[in-house]
Tab-separated table of C-alpha atoms in Angstrom:
chain	number	residue	atom	x	y	z
A	1	ILE	CA	56.316	-8.229	23.118
A	2	ALA	CA	57.285	-5.952	20.763
A	3	VAL	CA	56.208	-2.332	21.123
A	4	ALA	CA	56.913	1.541	19.889
A	5	ILE	CA	57.873	3.821	23.169
A	6	GLY	CA	58.349	6.767	24.866
A	7	THR	CA	63.053	5.210	25.576
A	8	ILE	CA	64.643	2.293	25.453
A	9	ALA	CA	65.152	1.741	29.324
A	10	VAL	CA	62.185	-0.732	28.778
A	11	VAL	CA	64.237	-2.914	27.583
A	12	VAL	CA	65.220	-3.721	31.441
A	13	ALA	CA	61.399	-3.106	32.157
A	14	VAL	CA	60.260	-5.526	29.992
A	15	ALA	CA	63.338	-7.962	30.747
A	16	ALA	CA	62.644	-8.031	34.136
A	17	VAL	CA	58.133	-8.430	33.674
A	18	LEU	CA	59.154	-11.685	31.333
A	19	ASN	CA	60.770	-12.882	34.634
A	20	VAL	CA	57.829	-12.751	36.010
A	21	VAL	CA	54.812	-13.614	34.342
A	22	GLU	CA	57.211	-16.256	32.176
A	23	PRO	CA	59.795	-17.274	35.177
A	24	GLU	CA	59.723	-20.966	32.637
A	25	ASN	CA	61.807	-18.324	30.083
A	26	SER	CA	63.938	-16.532	30.901
A	27	GLY	CA	65.219	-14.291	34.297
A	28	VAL	CA	67.630	-13.683	36.467
A	29	GLY	CA	69.356	-16.718	36.243
A	30	GLY	CA	69.595	-17.158	32.849
A	31	TYR	CA	71.736	-16.000	29.371
A	32	GLY	CA	71.150	-14.041	26.059
A	33	THR	CA	72.150	-11.902	23.386
A	34	ILE	CA	70.897	-8.757	22.205
A	35	VAL	CA	71.036	-7.350	19.464
A	36	ILE	CA	71.075	-2.936	19.552
A	37	TYR	CA	70.262	0.258	16.771
A	38	ASP	CA	71.634	3.768	18.881
A	39	ALA	CA	69.634	6.032	15.912
A	40	GLN	CA	71.276	9.056	17.936
A	41	LYS	CA	75.471	7.274	16.543
A	42	ARG	CA	73.749	5.583	13.628
A	43	GLU	CA	75.253	1.947	14.142
A	44	ALA	CA	74.078	-0.452	15.525
A	45	ARG	CA	76.019	-3.285	18.672
A	46	PHE	CA	75.882	-6.576	20.065
A	47	LEU	CA	75.462	-6.611	23.669
A	48	ASN	CA	76.451	-10.409	24.981
A	49	PRO	CA	75.047	-11.659	28.055
A	50	SER	CA	75.374	-15.016	27.665
A	51	GLY	CA	78.480	-15.628	30.013
A	52	ARG	CA	81.214	-17.484	30.257
A	53	ILE	CA	81.228	-21.621	30.518
A	54	PRO	CA	81.943	-22.345	35.281
A	55	VAL	CA	86.434	-22.970	34.775
A	56	ALA	CA	85.346	-26.272	36.806
A	57	VAL	CA	83.843	-27.602	34.180
A	58	ASP	CA	83.954	-31.290	33.370
A	59	SER	CA	82.362	-31.750	30.081
A	60	ASP	CA	82.768	-35.436	31.011
A	61	ALA	CA	80.105	-35.375	32.478
A	62	PHE	CA	77.575	-34.336	29.630
A	63	ARG	CA	79.232	-38.443	27.756
A	64	PRO	CA	78.398	-41.669	28.749
A	65	PRO	CA	80.332	-43.439	30.045
A	66	THR	CA	80.092	-41.449	33.110
A	67	PRO	CA	76.943	-42.088	35.122
A	68	ASN	CA	74.115	-40.163	34.668
A	69	TYR	CA	74.894	-37.895	31.624
A	70	GLN	CA	71.679	-37.586	30.623
A	71	GLN	CA	70.279	-36.026	33.524
A	72	ASN	CA	73.393	-33.810	34.063
A	73	ARG	CA	72.761	-32.077	31.001
A	74	ARG	CA	69.283	-31.089	32.087
A	75	GLY	CA	70.240	-30.125	36.179
A	76	ALA	CA	72.832	-28.774	38.181
A	77	LYS	CA	75.836	-29.188	36.064
A	78	ALA	CA	74.482	-27.960	33.259
A	79	VAL	CA	74.186	-24.746	34.688
A	80	SER	CA	76.678	-21.732	33.542
A	81	THR	CA	77.326	-17.957	34.689
A	82	PRO	CA	73.740	-16.251	33.516
A	83	GLY	CA	74.710	-13.396	32.119
A	84	ASN	CA	71.536	-11.695	31.666
A	85	LEU	CA	71.359	-8.502	34.730
A	86	HIS	CA	74.909	-8.021	33.751
A	87	ALA	CA	73.002	-7.461	30.711
A	88	TRP	CA	70.611	-5.922	32.367
A	89	GLU	CA	72.248	-3.632	34.141
A	90	ALA	CA	74.910	-2.590	30.772
A	91	LEU	CA	71.404	-0.971	28.624
A	92	SER	CA	70.430	0.435	31.177
A	93	LYS	CA	73.737	3.156	32.629
A	94	THR	CA	74.388	3.598	28.776
A	95	TYR	CA	70.819	3.929	27.637
A	96	GLY	CA	68.447	4.361	29.765
A	97	LYS	CA	66.876	7.120	31.069
A	98	LEU	CA	64.822	5.668	33.629
A	99	PRO	CA	66.300	5.983	37.591
A	100	TRP	CA	66.806	1.943	37.770
A	101	ASP	CA	64.872	1.833	41.101
A	102	ARG	CA	61.976	3.298	38.460
A	103	VAL	CA	62.525	0.400	35.961
A	104	LEU	CA	62.338	-2.443	38.165
A	105	THR	CA	59.470	-1.078	39.667
A	106	PRO	CA	56.568	-3.733	37.382
A	107	ALA	CA	57.930	-5.988	38.253
A	108	ILE	CA	58.685	-6.278	41.496
A	109	ARG	CA	55.154	-5.561	41.711
A	110	LEU	CA	54.185	-8.605	39.401
A	111	ALA	CA	55.882	-10.476	41.611
A	112	GLU	CA	54.278	-9.255	44.727
A	113	GLU	CA	50.905	-8.789	43.911
A	114	GLY	CA	50.714	-11.935	41.325
A	115	PHE	CA	48.831	-12.407	38.604
A	116	LEU	CA	46.500	-14.816	36.688
A	117	LEU	CA	47.904	-17.890	35.226
A	118	SER	CA	47.063	-18.220	31.414
A	119	GLU	CA	46.117	-21.753	30.098
A	120	ALA	CA	48.938	-22.697	28.399
A	121	SER	CA	51.523	-21.241	31.955
A	122	ALA	CA	48.946	-23.500	34.377
A	123	ARG	CA	50.080	-26.412	31.757
A	124	THR	CA	54.015	-25.532	31.975
A	125	ILE	CA	54.057	-25.379	35.466
A	126	ALA	CA	51.431	-29.179	36.200
A	127	ASN	CA	54.302	-30.260	33.540
A	128	ALA	CA	57.381	-29.719	36.102
A	129	PHE	CA	55.830	-28.752	39.583
A	130	GLY	CA	56.569	-32.832	40.078
A	131	SER	CA	59.935	-31.913	39.754
A	132	PHE	CA	61.270	-28.101	42.002
A	133	PRO	CA	62.009	-28.684	44.882
A	134	ALA	CA	59.710	-28.595	48.038
A	135	HIS	CA	60.350	-24.579	48.636
A	136	ALA	CA	59.723	-23.889	44.964
A	137	ARG	CA	56.720	-25.883	44.756
A	138	ALA	CA	55.297	-23.915	47.717
A	139	ILE	CA	55.557	-20.831	46.270
A	140	TYR	CA	53.471	-22.053	42.683
A	141	GLY	CA	51.224	-24.903	44.744
A	142	VAL	CA	47.356	-24.427	45.641
A	143	GLU	CA	47.012	-27.024	48.908
A	144	GLY	CA	50.023	-28.609	47.782
A	145	ARG	CA	49.083	-28.631	43.708
A	146	PRO	CA	49.579	-26.933	40.291
A	147	PRO	CA	48.274	-24.195	40.343
A	148	LYS	CA	44.701	-24.041	36.855
A	149	ALA	CA	44.484	-21.302	34.937
A	150	GLY	CA	42.976	-18.102	36.400
A	151	GLU	CA	44.106	-19.147	39.831
A	152	ARG	CA	46.875	-16.030	41.386
A	153	LEU	CA	50.533	-17.063	41.039
A	154	VAL	CA	52.231	-14.518	44.207
A	155	GLN	CA	56.258	-15.255	44.283
A	156	LYS	CA	57.392	-13.127	46.939
A	157	ASP	CA	61.094	-14.930	47.249
A	158	LEU	CA	62.025	-12.838	43.601
A	159	ALA	CA	60.325	-10.112	44.296
A	160	GLY	CA	62.664	-9.898	47.415
A	161	SER	CA	65.114	-10.940	44.733
A	162	LEU	CA	64.560	-8.078	43.024
A	163	ARG	CA	64.239	-5.169	45.816
A	164	LEU	CA	67.508	-5.898	46.363
A	165	ILE	CA	69.044	-5.592	43.072
A	166	GLN	CA	66.669	-2.730	42.246
A	167	ALA	CA	68.718	-1.093	45.732
A	168	GLU	CA	72.550	-2.785	45.062
A	169	GLY	CA	71.810	-3.132	41.336
A	170	ALA	CA	73.827	-6.288	39.260
A	171	ARG	CA	76.599	-6.909	42.360
A	172	ALA	CA	73.666	-8.691	43.901
A	173	LEU	CA	73.860	-12.210	42.499
A	174	TYR	CA	77.684	-11.023	41.183
A	175	ALA	CA	78.947	-10.470	44.490
A	176	GLY	CA	76.643	-9.882	47.497
A	177	ARG	CA	73.639	-12.325	49.199
A	178	LEU	CA	72.175	-13.555	46.176
A	179	GLY	CA	75.803	-14.933	45.233
A	180	ASP	CA	75.999	-17.000	47.534
A	181	ALA	CA	72.324	-18.337	47.573
A	182	VAL	CA	73.615	-19.008	44.208
A	183	ASP	CA	76.799	-21.132	45.115
A	184	ARG	CA	75.044	-23.262	48.245
A	185	ALA	CA	73.113	-24.045	45.756
A	186	MET	CA	75.250	-25.679	43.276
A	187	ARG	CA	77.152	-26.988	46.318
A	188	GLN	CA	74.564	-28.430	47.683
A	189	ALA	CA	73.231	-30.064	44.517
A	190	GLY	CA	76.801	-30.895	42.883
A	191	GLY	CA	77.337	-27.827	40.160
A	192	PHE	CA	79.980	-26.710	39.004
A	193	LEU	CA	79.280	-23.208	38.906
A	194	SER	CA	80.475	-21.055	41.102
A	195	ALA	CA	80.440	-17.652	42.986
A	196	LYS	CA	84.238	-17.155	41.354
A	197	ASP	CA	81.766	-17.918	38.866
A	198	LEU	CA	79.834	-15.353	39.088
A	199	GLN	CA	82.356	-12.379	40.382
A	200	ALA	CA	84.334	-12.805	37.065
A	201	ASP	CA	81.221	-12.069	35.364
A	202	ARG	CA	81.749	-9.148	32.209
A	203	ALA	CA	78.598	-7.115	30.014
A	204	GLU	CA	80.767	-7.602	26.768
A	205	TRP	CA	79.754	-5.282	23.801
A	206	TRP	CA	80.652	-6.660	20.292
A	207	ALA	CA	80.420	-5.179	17.296
A	208	PRO	CA	77.965	-7.120	15.271
A	209	ILE	CA	78.278	-8.879	11.727
A	210	LYS	CA	75.449	-8.739	8.677
A	211	ILE	CA	74.658	-9.701	5.096
A	212	SER	CA	73.434	-7.845	1.601
A	213	TYR	CA	69.864	-9.920	1.254
A	214	ARG	CA	68.440	-8.455	-1.988
A	215	GLY	CA	69.683	-5.294	-1.844
A	216	LEU	CA	68.813	-5.126	2.527
A	217	ASP	CA	71.829	-4.790	5.738
A	218	ILE	CA	70.751	-8.235	7.797
A	219	VAL	CA	72.206	-7.356	10.724
A	220	THR	CA	72.475	-9.800	13.711
A	221	ALA	CA	74.926	-10.626	16.400
A	222	SER	CA	78.797	-11.460	16.805
A	223	PRO	CA	80.307	-15.178	17.753
A	224	PRO	CA	80.633	-15.050	20.021
A	225	ALA	CA	77.227	-16.030	20.074
A	226	ASN	CA	75.922	-18.244	16.070
A	227	THR	CA	73.748	-16.195	14.083
A	228	PHE	CA	76.278	-16.654	11.285
A	229	ASP	CA	75.467	-20.593	10.279
A	230	TYR	CA	71.544	-18.691	9.834
A	231	LEU	CA	73.043	-15.195	7.627
A	232	VAL	CA	74.918	-18.590	4.780
A	233	ARG	CA	71.564	-19.989	5.502
A	234	LEU	CA	70.105	-16.829	3.539
A	235	GLY	CA	72.642	-16.326	2.095
A	236	MET	CA	72.168	-18.941	-0.097
A	237	MET	CA	68.947	-18.728	-0.246
A	238	SER	CA	69.996	-15.616	-2.265
A	239	ARG	CA	71.381	-17.548	-4.763
A	240	PHE	CA	67.607	-18.547	-6.106
A	241	ASP	CA	64.384	-17.343	-7.547
A	242	LEU	CA	62.432	-17.775	-4.892
A	243	VAL	CA	58.927	-16.155	-6.257
A	244	ALA	CA	59.501	-18.468	-7.781
A	245	LEU	CA	59.158	-21.268	-6.282
A	246	GLY	CA	56.892	-19.807	-4.620
A	247	HIS	CA	56.525	-18.797	-1.068
A	248	ASN	CA	55.642	-22.980	0.587
A	249	THR	CA	55.869	-25.071	-1.774
A	250	THR	CA	57.059	-28.516	-2.774
A	251	PRO	CA	60.536	-26.773	-4.550
A	252	TYR	CA	61.178	-23.957	-2.098
A	253	LEU	CA	61.112	-25.881	1.265
A	254	HIS	CA	63.472	-29.113	-0.367
A	255	ARG	CA	65.841	-26.227	-1.438
A	256	PHE	CA	65.234	-24.638	2.353
A	257	ALA	CA	65.327	-27.291	4.419
A	258	GLU	CA	68.910	-28.661	2.257
A	259	VAL	CA	70.695	-25.248	2.585
A	260	THR	CA	69.521	-25.505	7.036
A	261	LYS	CA	70.900	-28.868	6.403
A	262	HIS	CA	74.093	-26.528	6.015
A	263	GLY	CA	74.227	-24.408	7.974
A	264	PHE	CA	73.773	-26.833	10.588
A	265	TRP	CA	77.489	-28.606	9.830
A	266	VAL	CA	78.183	-25.074	9.452
A	267	ARG	CA	77.987	-24.847	13.317
A	268	LEU	CA	78.567	-27.404	14.752
A	269	LYS	CA	82.672	-27.678	11.975
A	270	TYR	CA	83.377	-23.258	13.414
A	271	ALA	CA	81.662	-22.172	16.226
A	272	GLY	CA	83.755	-20.906	18.452
A	273	ASP	CA	85.231	-17.833	20.623
A	274	PRO	CA	86.817	-15.995	19.182
A	275	GLU	CA	89.266	-14.889	20.821
A	276	ILE	CA	90.609	-18.514	20.916
A	277	ASN	CA	88.977	-19.732	17.350
A	278	PRO	CA	87.071	-17.479	15.420
A	279	PRO	CA	85.133	-18.722	12.927
A	280	PRO	CA	85.813	-17.502	9.429
A	281	LEU	CA	83.693	-15.258	8.077
A	282	ALA	CA	84.588	-13.713	5.026
A	283	MET	CA	84.869	-16.641	4.191
A	284	LEU	CA	81.270	-18.114	4.693
A	285	LEU	CA	80.196	-15.003	4.054
A	286	SER	CA	81.053	-14.705	1.194
A	287	GLU	CA	78.258	-15.239	-1.805
A	288	LYS	CA	81.905	-17.581	-3.736
A	289	TYR	CA	80.872	-19.544	-0.358
A	290	TRP	CA	76.684	-19.312	-0.948
A	291	THR	CA	77.285	-20.580	-4.957
A	292	GLU	CA	79.284	-22.647	-4.609
A	293	GLN	CA	77.312	-24.791	-2.022
A	294	VAL	CA	74.245	-24.356	-3.539
A	295	ALA	CA	75.318	-25.747	-6.785
A	296	ARG	CA	76.173	-28.982	-5.117
A	297	ILE	CA	72.066	-29.100	-4.306
A	298	ASP	CA	70.318	-32.132	-5.894
A	299	PRO	CA	67.128	-30.030	-6.554
A	300	LYS	CA	64.983	-33.633	-6.839
A	301	ARG	CA	66.564	-35.490	-3.662
A	302	ALA	CA	66.847	-34.852	0.419
A	303	SER	CA	70.358	-35.688	1.097
A	304	ALA	CA	72.516	-37.125	3.972
A	305	PHE	CA	73.465	-35.200	7.125
A	306	VAL	CA	76.968	-35.518	7.175
A	307	TYR	CA	78.504	-35.311	10.476
A	308	PRO	CA	82.010	-32.701	10.287
A	309	GLY	CA	84.283	-34.533	11.700
A	310	ALA	CA	83.563	-33.737	15.110
A	311	SER	CA	64.027	-28.570	20.670
A	312	GLU	CA	62.770	-26.935	22.541
A	313	GLN	CA	61.748	-22.717	22.679
A	314	HIS	CA	62.010	-22.734	26.659
A	315	THR	CA	63.036	-19.092	25.385
A	316	THR	CA	61.429	-15.548	25.334
A	317	HIS	CA	62.490	-13.073	22.260
A	318	PHE	CA	61.137	-8.998	22.715
A	319	VAL	CA	61.499	-6.362	20.671
A	320	VAL	CA	61.644	-2.590	21.572
A	321	ALA	CA	61.542	1.354	18.956
A	322	ASP	CA	61.666	4.414	20.217
A	323	GLN	CA	60.294	7.939	18.091
A	324	TRP	CA	64.298	8.420	17.834
A	325	GLY	CA	64.518	5.012	16.299
A	326	ASN	CA	66.617	3.592	18.825
A	327	VAL	CA	66.006	0.025	18.588
A	328	VAL	CA	65.938	-2.968	20.590
A	329	SER	CA	65.761	-6.744	19.337
A	330	ALA	CA	66.513	-9.618	21.908
A	331	THR	CA	66.889	-13.188	23.141
A	332	GLN	CA	66.537	-14.419	26.746
A	333	THR	CA	66.677	-17.809	27.877
A	334	LEU	CA	66.744	-20.767	30.385
A	335	GLY	CA	67.660	-22.789	28.179
A	336	ASN	CA	65.207	-25.835	29.069
A	337	SER	CA	61.969	-24.832	30.585
A	338	PHE	CA	62.489	-23.679	34.312
A	339	GLY	CA	66.060	-24.125	33.117
A	340	SER	CA	67.979	-26.233	35.569
A	341	ARG	CA	65.232	-26.511	38.214
A	342	ILE	CA	67.321	-25.001	40.448
A	343	MET	CA	66.557	-22.375	41.811
A	344	PRO	CA	68.113	-21.287	45.307
A	345	GLU	CA	65.896	-20.859	47.803
A	346	GLY	CA	64.888	-17.924	49.150
A	347	THR	CA	65.834	-16.509	46.390
A	348	GLY	CA	62.709	-17.213	44.332
A	349	ILE	CA	64.801	-17.436	41.138
A	350	TRP	CA	65.304	-20.156	38.748
A	351	LEU	CA	69.052	-21.066	37.238
A	352	ASN	CA	69.700	-22.095	33.151
A	353	ASN	CA	70.781	-24.920	32.148
A	354	SER	CA	72.933	-23.332	29.739
A	355	LEU	CA	75.300	-26.528	29.345
A	356	ALA	CA	72.498	-29.301	27.749
A	357	TYR	CA	72.596	-26.869	24.563
A	358	CYS	CA	76.507	-27.925	23.917
A	359	THR	CA	77.794	-30.721	21.238
A	360	PHE	CA	79.063	-33.338	23.142
A	361	GLU	CA	80.154	-35.687	20.828
A	362	PRO	CA	82.569	-35.622	20.181
A	363	LYS	CA	84.697	-34.485	22.710
A	364	GLY	CA	87.023	-31.750	22.645
A	365	ASN	CA	84.771	-30.381	18.976
A	366	PRO	CA	84.253	-26.924	19.077
A	367	MET	CA	80.627	-27.116	20.557
A	368	ASP	CA	81.532	-28.788	23.626
A	369	ALA	CA	81.531	-27.403	26.979
A	370	HIS	CA	84.964	-26.310	27.444
A	371	PRO	CA	86.032	-24.864	31.005
A	372	GLY	CA	86.160	-20.678	31.791
A	373	ARG	CA	85.634	-20.326	27.635
A	374	ARG	CA	82.610	-17.465	26.381
A	375	LYS	CA	78.843	-20.042	25.943
A	376	LEU	CA	78.090	-20.044	22.384
A	377	SER	CA	74.399	-19.349	21.746
A	378	GLY	CA	72.350	-20.051	18.987
A	379	ASP	CA	69.717	-16.763	19.507
A	380	CYS	CA	69.316	-14.992	16.386
A	381	PRO	CA	68.425	-11.388	17.607
A	382	THR	CA	67.617	-9.473	14.262
A	383	ILE	CA	67.148	-5.246	12.485
A	384	VAL	CA	67.143	-5.262	8.983
A	385	MET	CA	68.374	-1.845	8.068
A	386	ARG	CA	66.866	-0.090	4.433
A	387	ASP	CA	68.349	2.909	3.548
A	388	GLY	CA	70.521	3.138	6.676
A	389	ARG	CA	67.356	2.789	8.813
A	390	PRO	CA	66.066	-0.806	11.120
A	391	TRP	CA	63.357	-1.328	8.903
A	392	VAL	CA	62.349	-4.545	11.057
A	393	ALA	CA	62.913	-5.823	13.801
A	394	ILE	CA	62.251	-9.606	14.381
A	395	GLY	CA	63.447	-12.754	16.903
A	396	THR	CA	61.897	-15.692	17.854
A	397	PRO	CA	63.167	-18.581	20.793
A	398	GLY	CA	62.625	-21.945	20.316
A	399	GLY	CA	66.286	-24.198	20.606
A	400	HIS	CA	67.760	-25.267	17.694
A	401	THR	CA	64.863	-24.170	15.567
A	402	ILE	CA	65.805	-20.784	15.555
A	403	GLY	CA	68.783	-20.496	13.081
A	404	GLN	CA	66.102	-21.049	10.764
A	405	THR	CA	62.903	-19.130	11.923
A	406	VAL	CA	64.465	-16.168	11.370
A	407	PRO	CA	65.594	-16.793	7.771
A	408	GLN	CA	62.382	-18.158	6.728
A	409	MET	CA	61.010	-15.494	8.645
A	410	LEU	CA	62.571	-12.731	6.775
A	411	MET	CA	62.181	-14.497	3.156
A	412	ASN	CA	58.462	-14.422	3.540
A	413	LEU	CA	58.749	-9.973	4.847
A	414	ILE	CA	60.995	-9.302	2.103
A	415	ASP	CA	60.823	-11.895	-0.626
A	416	PHE	CA	56.698	-12.302	-0.540
A	417	LYS	CA	56.155	-8.990	0.397
A	418	MET	CA	54.224	-9.720	3.152
A	419	ASP	CA	53.666	-8.101	6.380
A	420	ILE	CA	54.706	-8.248	9.379
A	421	GLU	CA	51.847	-9.965	11.020
A	422	GLN	CA	51.519	-12.698	7.543
A	423	ALA	CA	56.097	-12.635	7.598
A	424	ILE	CA	55.505	-14.458	10.792
A	425	ALA	CA	51.882	-15.966	11.201
A	426	ALA	CA	53.346	-18.316	8.367
A	427	PRO	CA	53.804	-21.559	8.479
A	428	ARG	CA	57.430	-22.728	8.138
A	429	VAL	CA	59.827	-26.211	8.375
A	430	SER	CA	63.231	-27.918	10.257
A	431	PHE	CA	66.240	-29.545	10.283
A	432	VAL	CA	65.968	-31.800	13.288
A	433	GLU	CA	68.904	-33.067	13.923
A	434	PRO	CA	70.673	-36.081	12.965
A	435	ASP	CA	68.300	-36.860	9.787
A	436	SER	CA	64.559	-35.426	9.909
A	437	LEU	CA	62.869	-31.752	8.355
A	438	SER	CA	59.884	-31.774	11.148
A	439	VAL	CA	57.355	-29.131	9.220
A	440	GLU	CA	54.987	-27.436	10.162
A	441	SER	CA	50.837	-28.473	10.409
A	442	ALA	CA	49.895	-25.863	8.992
A	443	ILE	CA	51.709	-26.701	5.543
A	444	PRO	CA	50.040	-28.844	2.547
A	445	ASP	CA	49.973	-32.566	3.083
A	446	GLU	CA	50.296	-33.261	-0.134
A	447	VAL	CA	53.565	-30.556	0.140
A	448	ARG	CA	54.414	-32.848	3.205
A	449	GLN	CA	53.683	-36.747	0.811
A	450	GLU	CA	56.192	-34.444	-1.941
A	451	LEU	CA	58.816	-33.713	0.203
A	452	ALA	CA	58.629	-37.481	1.618
A	453	ALA	CA	58.576	-38.821	-1.497
A	454	MET	CA	62.572	-36.568	-2.584
A	455	GLY	CA	64.138	-38.319	0.736
A	456	HIS	CA	62.873	-36.207	3.287
A	457	ARG	CA	62.471	-37.769	6.886
A	458	VAL	CA	58.331	-35.040	7.340
A	459	GLN	CA	57.881	-35.223	11.627
A	460	THR	CA	54.581	-33.108	11.595
A	461	THR	CA	54.654	-30.668	14.746
A	462	ARG	CA	51.845	-28.156	16.029
A	463	GLY	CA	54.115	-24.844	15.802
A	464	LEU	CA	57.892	-24.497	15.295
A	465	GLY	CA	58.985	-21.730	17.610
A	466	ASN	CA	57.268	-18.028	19.309
A	467	ALA	CA	58.676	-15.417	17.341
A	468	HIS	CA	57.908	-10.912	18.502
A	469	GLY	CA	58.720	-8.218	15.802
A	470	LEU	CA	58.697	-4.921	14.545
A	471	THR	CA	58.134	-2.242	11.665
A	472	ILE	CA	58.810	0.814	11.148
A	473	GLU	CA	58.278	3.974	8.824
A	474	TYR	CA	59.806	7.236	8.593
A	475	ASP	CA	58.543	9.939	7.196
A	476	LYS	CA	60.326	11.685	4.112
A	477	SER	CA	63.022	13.472	7.046
A	478	GLY	CA	63.602	10.455	7.712
A	479	ARG	CA	61.258	10.840	11.463
A	480	PRO	CA	59.934	7.544	13.008
A	481	VAL	CA	55.953	8.049	12.297
A	482	ARG	CA	54.847	4.386	12.303
A	483	PHE	CA	55.514	0.974	13.777
A	484	THR	CA	53.871	-2.599	12.971
A	485	GLY	CA	53.971	-5.005	15.500
A	486	ALA	CA	53.586	-8.634	15.318
A	487	SER	CA	52.964	-11.482	17.963
A	488	ASP	CA	53.365	-14.186	17.230
A	489	PRO	CA	49.931	-16.782	16.942
A	490	ARG	CA	51.842	-20.367	18.334
A	491	GLY	CA	52.191	-17.975	21.364
A	492	GLN	CA	50.793	-16.007	23.810
A	493	GLY	CA	52.279	-11.901	23.404
A	494	ARG	CA	51.057	-8.669	22.429
A	495	ALA	CA	52.185	-6.360	20.780
A	496	ILE	CA	51.378	-3.347	22.301
A	497	GLY	CA	52.878	0.828	21.661
A	498	TYR	CA	52.657	3.347	24.208
């Protein structure tokens, strides 16, 4: 969703509505990353809803030789502390112009009255339906079967939970009846998350990080978010004359493939909780570092990815801007589709499987599931500043592809002068661990063959990510006068103005 409206409080309304109409992607039981620009104070801020890893986690549960270690990455043991609701409340209290109860009303109405399922949503439910608990199948099923496109999905339990949140605020989950239901479900399913983890959760504000790219400031979330790797990618690409290389040509994509591999290496090497093992940002975000790393790229051959010694896209992204110039870029997720497939009975709330996105080998590496530490989310919500004002707000879902999709869209906008719709729709590529290059089918076959001849293990895919973004134009006095939004043709979002 990309909208231009009269108050920043709509962010919470949008997030809550998405919980209802895309229950597989995000919601109260999930986590995410939010970057905002406060026009009055002329400052950007990062709000971290990713929460902490439960204190009782045993990361060996996700590694061999533990029996069922792969299943543990998907189910109850992979549930981490959900932070979205605390973030919604923090946004509402800090910037909201509407009362909390009014903000949640649209979502409650949609949950109670239902909505007609799209073909894509019906297909997603059908693919997951067999793994739902019985009480969830009763909500999503029609006479015992998954619903079809065009049939109505009514979520009375979720409506009841949202009404409780409407009345009690975030404490309904973190210190109330919903939290009790989560704690009960976790104990029954053998998960690590407990009521104590929920009670300890807090919404945290951080200063964002940024780099200069072609004279523009690229602003995004700071650690504990793992966005610095995408800034490294963008910085390294700034060492090339991209216009001369040509958009999505073989030389251009080869260089980006090599750069994006290094970005992946950087994340595995340096990711960390800023209060325990902070990444060396001064080095990583320096022109000296980018130049040194680019000099190692062979312009004619693909390199092998070497680990530094130590993709699903069931996520949602939305951007919001208002007439005063406030901007929000938010990515929220459950992890995989319907998260852990755990829904505490009577709540209608799906719980995430956030810990599936940790890196478990070798044990103890910075991206491992460290008990009690902050979850290191890989979301990359971004605001691009031009002449001291927000010009672009953009982001995407896509798991480990997120930090590769965002720089490609920004290069489309900045280097190749595309409009927001073109920049989001343009074909893209992504490195896939351990040694593949995923290339969208819209990239010409000739280019794919040439990349393969250079040593890239090319895998053709239909689509990478599902981005949303907007651009803002200003009059001579600096007032926003035009908003242009775009929704990714790979998905089913919309750009709306009020």
